[in-house]
Tab-separated table of C-alpha atoms in Angstrom:
chain	number	residue	atom	x	y	z
A	1	UNK	CA	10.963	4.737	19.343
A	2	UNK	CA	14.694	4.564	20.110
A	3	UNK	CA	15.351	6.930	17.198
A	4	UNK	CA	12.614	9.249	18.442
A	5	UNK	CA	14.104	9.455	21.926
A	6	UNK	CA	17.537	10.228	20.508
A	7	UNK	CA	16.044	12.863	18.174
A	8	UNK	CA	14.384	14.546	21.154
A	9	UNK	CA	17.617	14.480	23.137
A	10	UNK	CA	19.457	16.128	20.251
A	11	UNK	CA	16.800	18.783	19.713
A	12	UNK	CA	15.912	17.651	16.195
A	13	UNK	CA	13.458	20.135	14.702
A	14	UNK	CA	11.236	17.562	12.986
A	15	UNK	CA	10.805	13.821	13.381
A	16	UNK	CA	8.517	12.367	10.695
A	17	UNK	CA	7.143	8.877	11.298
A	18	UNK	CA	5.899	6.793	8.342
A	19	UNK	CA	2.814	4.953	9.550
A	20	UNK	CA	-0.020	3.279	7.656
A	21	UNK	CA	-3.626	4.128	6.816
A	22	UNK	CA	-4.574	0.627	7.921
A	23	UNK	CA	-4.649	1.764	11.553
A	24	UNK	CA	-8.266	2.951	11.126
A	25	UNK	CA	-11.442	0.974	11.425
A	26	UNK	CA	-11.928	-0.425	7.922
A	27	UNK	CA	-14.883	1.360	6.320
A	28	UNK	CA	-15.497	2.402	2.732
A	29	UNK	CA	-17.681	5.442	3.291
A	30	UNK	CA	-17.035	8.017	4.430
A	31	UNK	CA	-13.288	7.947	3.863
A	32	UNK	CA	-11.334	7.782	7.115
A	33	UNK	CA	-10.126	11.092	8.557
A	34	UNK	CA	-7.300	11.563	11.033
A	35	UNK	CA	-9.783	12.075	13.876
A	36	UNK	CA	-11.651	8.830	13.176
A	37	UNK	CA	-11.515	5.739	15.343
A	38	UNK	CA	-8.438	3.551	15.087
A	39	UNK	CA	-9.017	-0.195	14.991
A	40	UNK	CA	-6.098	-1.972	13.322
A	41	UNK	CA	-6.619	-5.602	12.349
A	42	UNK	CA	-3.361	-6.442	10.584
A	43	UNK	CA	-0.270	-7.104	12.702
A	44	UNK	CA	1.788	-4.446	10.917
A	45	UNK	CA	-0.910	-1.819	11.519
A	46	UNK	CA	-1.145	-2.723	15.209
A	47	UNK	CA	2.564	-2.173	15.702
A	48	UNK	CA	2.576	1.004	13.622
A	49	UNK	CA	-0.156	2.436	15.839
A	50	UNK	CA	1.737	1.345	18.959
A	51	UNK	CA	4.818	3.169	17.642
A	52	UNK	CA	2.757	6.307	16.976
A	53	UNK	CA	1.405	6.289	20.523
A	54	UNK	CA	4.781	5.669	22.141
A	55	UNK	CA	6.488	8.410	20.079
A	56	UNK	CA	3.751	10.865	21.076
A	57	UNK	CA	4.778	10.333	24.703
A	58	UNK	CA	8.479	11.173	24.140
A	59	UNK	CA	9.113	14.540	25.870
A	60	UNK	CA	10.371	17.268	23.567
A	61	UNK	CA	9.984	15.292	20.339
A	62	UNK	CA	8.817	17.439	17.403
A	63	UNK	CA	6.753	14.629	15.928
A	64	UNK	CA	4.704	14.485	12.732
A	65	UNK	CA	2.973	11.237	11.726
A	66	UNK	CA	2.134	10.411	8.104
A	67	UNK	CA	-0.351	7.580	7.572
A	68	UNK	CA	0.314	6.254	4.078
A	69	UNK	CA	-2.026	4.622	1.605
A	70	UNK	CA	-0.659	1.775	-0.586
A	71	UNK	CA	2.587	3.114	-2.037
A	72	UNK	CA	3.239	2.401	-5.724
A	73	UNK	CA	5.560	3.630	-8.441
A	74	UNK	CA	9.038	3.003	-9.878
A	75	UNK	CA	11.150	0.588	-7.814
A	76	UNK	CA	8.323	0.090	-5.284
A	77	UNK	CA	7.324	-3.526	-4.687
A	78	UNK	CA	4.969	-5.161	-2.203
A	79	UNK	CA	1.360	-4.044	-2.901
A	80	UNK	CA	1.662	-3.221	-6.621
A	81	UNK	CA	4.621	-5.514	-7.272
A	82	UNK	CA	2.785	-8.555	-5.935
A	83	UNK	CA	-0.246	-7.948	-8.140
A	84	UNK	CA	1.899	-7.380	-11.229
A	85	UNK	CA	3.925	-10.526	-10.585
A	86	UNK	CA	0.679	-12.480	-10.257
A	87	UNK	CA	-0.594	-10.984	-13.509
A	88	UNK	CA	2.650	-11.963	-15.273
A	89	UNK	CA	2.219	-15.553	-14.080
A	90	UNK	CA	-1.424	-15.753	-15.127
A	91	UNK	CA	-0.512	-14.395	-18.544
A	92	UNK	CA	2.098	-17.119	-18.885
A	93	UNK	CA	-0.417	-19.759	-17.758
A	94	UNK	CA	-3.089	-18.267	-20.061
A	95	UNK	CA	-5.557	-18.339	-17.198
A	96	UNK	CA	-8.102	-15.851	-15.905
A	97	UNK	CA	-6.950	-13.793	-12.921
A	98	UNK	CA	-9.682	-13.451	-10.312
A	99	UNK	CA	-9.809	-11.331	-7.164
A	100	UNK	CA	-11.686	-11.967	-3.947
A	101	UNK	CA	-14.377	-9.712	-2.421
A	102	UNK	CA	-15.364	-7.368	-5.268
A	103	UNK	CA	-14.593	-4.337	-7.402
A	104	UNK	CA	-15.759	-1.869	-4.744
A	105	UNK	CA	-13.134	-2.849	-2.161
A	106	UNK	CA	-11.059	0.304	-1.607
A	107	UNK	CA	-7.289	-0.027	-1.925
A	108	UNK	CA	-6.327	3.664	-1.871
A	109	UNK	CA	-2.920	4.558	-3.273
A	110	UNK	CA	-0.186	7.180	-3.313
A	111	UNK	CA	2.773	7.498	-5.694
A	112	UNK	CA	6.226	6.978	-4.182
A	113	UNK	CA	7.396	10.349	-5.537
A	114	UNK	CA	4.546	12.110	-3.755
A	115	UNK	CA	5.420	10.204	-0.572
A	116	UNK	CA	9.000	11.479	-0.758
A	117	UNK	CA	7.765	15.028	-1.354
A	118	UNK	CA	5.253	14.736	1.493
A	119	UNK	CA	7.970	13.565	3.894
A	120	UNK	CA	10.085	16.604	3.080
A	121	UNK	CA	7.253	19.128	3.214
A	122	UNK	CA	5.988	17.644	6.486
A	123	UNK	CA	9.480	18.017	7.966
A	124	UNK	CA	9.763	21.636	6.804
A	125	UNK	CA	6.287	22.438	8.145
A	126	UNK	CA	6.963	20.750	11.518
A	127	UNK	CA	10.391	22.370	11.870
A	128	UNK	CA	8.862	25.802	11.346
A	129	UNK	CA	6.634	25.159	14.349
A	130	UNK	CA	9.386	23.617	16.509
A	131	UNK	CA	9.833	26.729	18.654
A	132	UNK	CA	6.132	27.175	19.270
A	133	UNK	CA	4.401	25.789	22.365
A	134	UNK	CA	3.981	22.005	21.978
A	135	UNK	CA	0.605	20.984	20.506
A	136	UNK	CA	-1.885	19.243	22.777
A	137	UNK	CA	-1.951	16.392	20.234
A	138	UNK	CA	0.794	15.485	17.786
A	139	UNK	CA	0.154	16.293	14.090
A	140	UNK	CA	-1.165	13.305	12.120
A	141	UNK	CA	-1.856	13.373	8.374
A	142	UNK	CA	-3.218	10.910	5.814
A	143	UNK	CA	-1.134	10.717	2.632
A	144	UNK	CA	-3.316	9.515	-0.241
A	145	UNK	CA	-3.991	10.536	-3.842
A	146	UNK	CA	-7.374	11.637	-5.154
A	147	UNK	CA	-8.042	8.573	-7.281
A	148	UNK	CA	-10.075	6.589	-4.727
A	149	UNK	CA	-8.300	3.477	-6.004
A	150	UNK	CA	-10.262	0.259	-5.642
A	151	UNK	CA	-9.821	-3.350	-6.701
A	152	UNK	CA	-11.895	-2.478	-9.748
A	153	UNK	CA	-9.238	0.065	-10.737
A	154	UNK	CA	-6.484	-2.558	-10.668
A	155	UNK	CA	-8.587	-5.169	-12.460
A	156	UNK	CA	-9.216	-2.777	-15.349
A	157	UNK	CA	-5.544	-1.761	-15.601
A	158	UNK	CA	-4.238	-5.337	-15.512
A	159	UNK	CA	-6.775	-6.511	-18.074
A	160	UNK	CA	-5.673	-3.822	-20.522
A	161	UNK	CA	-1.953	-4.006	-19.784
A	162	UNK	CA	-1.495	-7.783	-19.827
A	163	UNK	CA	-4.285	-8.751	-22.208
A	164	UNK	CA	-5.672	-11.408	-19.860
A	165	UNK	CA	-9.141	-12.183	-18.623
A	166	UNK	CA	-9.863	-10.722	-15.192
A	167	UNK	CA	-12.778	-10.828	-12.805
A	168	UNK	CA	-13.994	-11.546	-9.293
A	169	UNK	CA	-14.834	-14.692	-7.410
A	170	UNK	CA	-18.421	-15.732	-6.750
A	171	UNK	CA	-20.265	-15.185	-3.491
A	172	UNK	CA	-19.781	-18.865	-2.650
A	173	UNK	CA	-16.003	-18.656	-3.094
A	174	UNK	CA	-15.835	-15.412	-1.116
A	175	UNK	CA	-17.780	-16.980	1.754
A	176	UNK	CA	-15.474	-19.987	1.729
A	177	UNK	CA	-12.420	-17.696	1.680
A	178	UNK	CA	-13.593	-15.791	4.757
A	179	UNK	CA	-13.749	-19.038	6.687
A	180	UNK	CA	-10.641	-20.655	5.173
A	181	UNK	CA	-8.376	-17.773	4.172
A	182	UNK	CA	-5.141	-19.560	5.012
A	183	UNK	CA	-6.072	-22.492	2.768
A	184	UNK	CA	-6.995	-20.144	-0.092
A	185	UNK	CA	-3.660	-18.324	0.235
A	186	UNK	CA	-1.758	-21.622	0.200
A	187	UNK	CA	-3.553	-22.700	-2.986
A	188	UNK	CA	-2.733	-19.427	-4.752
A	189	UNK	CA	0.925	-19.692	-3.756
A	190	UNK	CA	1.108	-23.332	-4.855
A	191	UNK	CA	-0.276	-22.358	-8.248
A	192	UNK	CA	1.962	-19.338	-8.902
A	193	UNK	CA	5.369	-19.678	-7.231
A	194	UNK	CA	6.799	-22.411	-9.477
A	195	UNK	CA	5.727	-20.683	-12.732
A	196	UNK	CA	7.265	-17.427	-11.448
A	197	UNK	CA	10.527	-19.244	-10.731
A	198	UNK	CA	10.500	-20.694	-14.261
A	199	UNK	CA	9.890	-17.241	-15.745
A	200	UNK	CA	12.888	-15.854	-13.862
A	201	UNK	CA	15.032	-18.805	-14.930
A	202	UNK	CA	14.069	-18.530	-18.596
A	203	UNK	CA	14.813	-14.785	-18.522
A	204	UNK	CA	18.251	-15.386	-16.993
A	205	UNK	CA	17.221	-13.718	-13.729
A	206	UNK	CA	17.199	-16.745	-11.443
A	207	UNK	CA	20.284	-15.564	-9.549
A	208	UNK	CA	19.148	-11.972	-9.198
A	209	UNK	CA	17.900	-10.661	-5.864
A	210	UNK	CA	14.462	-9.199	-6.544
A	211	UNK	CA	11.769	-7.748	-4.249
A	212	UNK	CA	9.100	-8.918	-6.690
A	213	UNK	CA	7.172	-12.105	-6.088
A	214	UNK	CA	3.617	-13.403	-6.534
A	215	UNK	CA	3.861	-14.816	-3.001
A	216	UNK	CA	0.635	-13.859	-1.271
A	217	UNK	CA	0.480	-13.313	2.481
A	218	UNK	CA	-2.781	-13.977	4.280
A	219	UNK	CA	-2.911	-10.424	5.609
A	220	UNK	CA	-2.742	-8.984	2.078
A	221	UNK	CA	-5.903	-10.881	1.114
A	222	UNK	CA	-8.163	-9.796	3.962
A	223	UNK	CA	-11.486	-8.138	3.176
A	224	UNK	CA	-10.466	-4.711	4.519
A	225	UNK	CA	-11.180	-1.363	2.877
A	226	UNK	CA	-8.342	1.157	2.829
A	227	UNK	CA	-10.294	4.366	2.264
A	228	UNK	CA	-8.607	7.596	3.349
A	229	UNK	CA	-9.389	11.314	3.292
A	230	UNK	CA	-6.225	13.308	2.570
A	231	UNK	CA	-7.705	16.822	2.655
A	232	UNK	CA	-6.096	17.785	5.977
A	233	UNK	CA	-2.515	17.562	4.694
A	234	UNK	CA	-3.390	19.577	1.603
A	235	UNK	CA	-5.227	22.252	3.594
A	236	UNK	CA	-2.850	22.575	6.536
A	237	UNK	CA	0.530	22.083	4.872
A	238	UNK	CA	-0.458	23.278	1.390
A	239	UNK	CA	0.654	20.070	-0.303
A	240	UNK	CA	-0.323	19.257	-3.891
A	241	UNK	CA	-0.060	15.816	-5.455
A	242	UNK	CA	1.790	15.431	-8.763
A	243	UNK	CA	0.263	11.978	-9.341
A	244	UNK	CA	-3.438	12.315	-8.599
A	245	UNK	CA	-4.516	8.794	-9.518
A	246	UNK	CA	-3.260	5.345	-10.479
A	247	UNK	CA	-3.205	4.971	-14.273
A	248	UNK	CA	-1.970	2.520	-16.899
A	249	UNK	CA	0.925	4.874	-17.657
A	250	UNK	CA	1.964	4.888	-13.994
A	251	UNK	CA	1.912	1.087	-13.845
A	252	UNK	CA	3.886	0.852	-17.099
A	253	UNK	CA	6.505	3.173	-15.575
A	254	UNK	CA	6.768	0.876	-12.564
A	255	UNK	CA	7.257	-2.195	-14.782
A	256	UNK	CA	9.911	-0.333	-16.781
A	257	UNK	CA	11.796	0.389	-13.553
A	258	UNK	CA	11.627	-3.317	-12.663
A	259	UNK	CA	13.122	-4.166	-16.062
A	260	UNK	CA	15.935	-1.662	-15.584
A	261	UNK	CA	16.800	-3.312	-12.263
A	262	UNK	CA	16.713	-6.805	-13.721
A	263	UNK	CA	13.718	-7.783	-11.621
A	264	UNK	CA	11.128	-8.425	-14.340
A	265	UNK	CA	10.953	-11.538	-16.552
């Protein structure tokens, strides 16, 4: 917000805010559009929405908000990096890797290169309209590929890429997890963090600073669909995605980038 106020004071032609698609009410169908109800559950999403709303009130700010799906690709960690680190540990342990909730849970994605391109094209588009009368509502766009990525997508990719057994927990385990999510997260972390540390040590990477870790936060495990409709950005701005869906080749490229950085055991 401080940056937004300064940008307005300096007459910046376009101020693009990176928000998150998790600000919407979590529903699988239909995919969430920009006009749909916001109902963030995660702490990060609540603050992202608060930032959006505060920026929209800054006088003279040429604002454009991009609500991102899960960002993946070379050098990108967090969502994809956590799952890949977990898969690496389970391969080492020769154990089956199981997900909560089910294959249908939507975890929509967007490639980091397309995010960078979208940021630039959004800025160019907003700057072109900077001298026009201010819009009654600030422009908001979902940034998401066309792959409709779900947990089932990731399960299939990890099974093929790592050669490990994958699957989903039973209804009983899922019910228990809903009521005791913090305990479930602690058990997963207890099982995976020490093996990950050993893998890094054995690969000579123990002293390297890496953004990759199998450490699982409670908020990452919640039963929340991230299902977005990105048609508005394509139709209004004329944007076209170079990476239309998450594939094995895309994940392999991400792992290769981790190896180049000395992050991957």
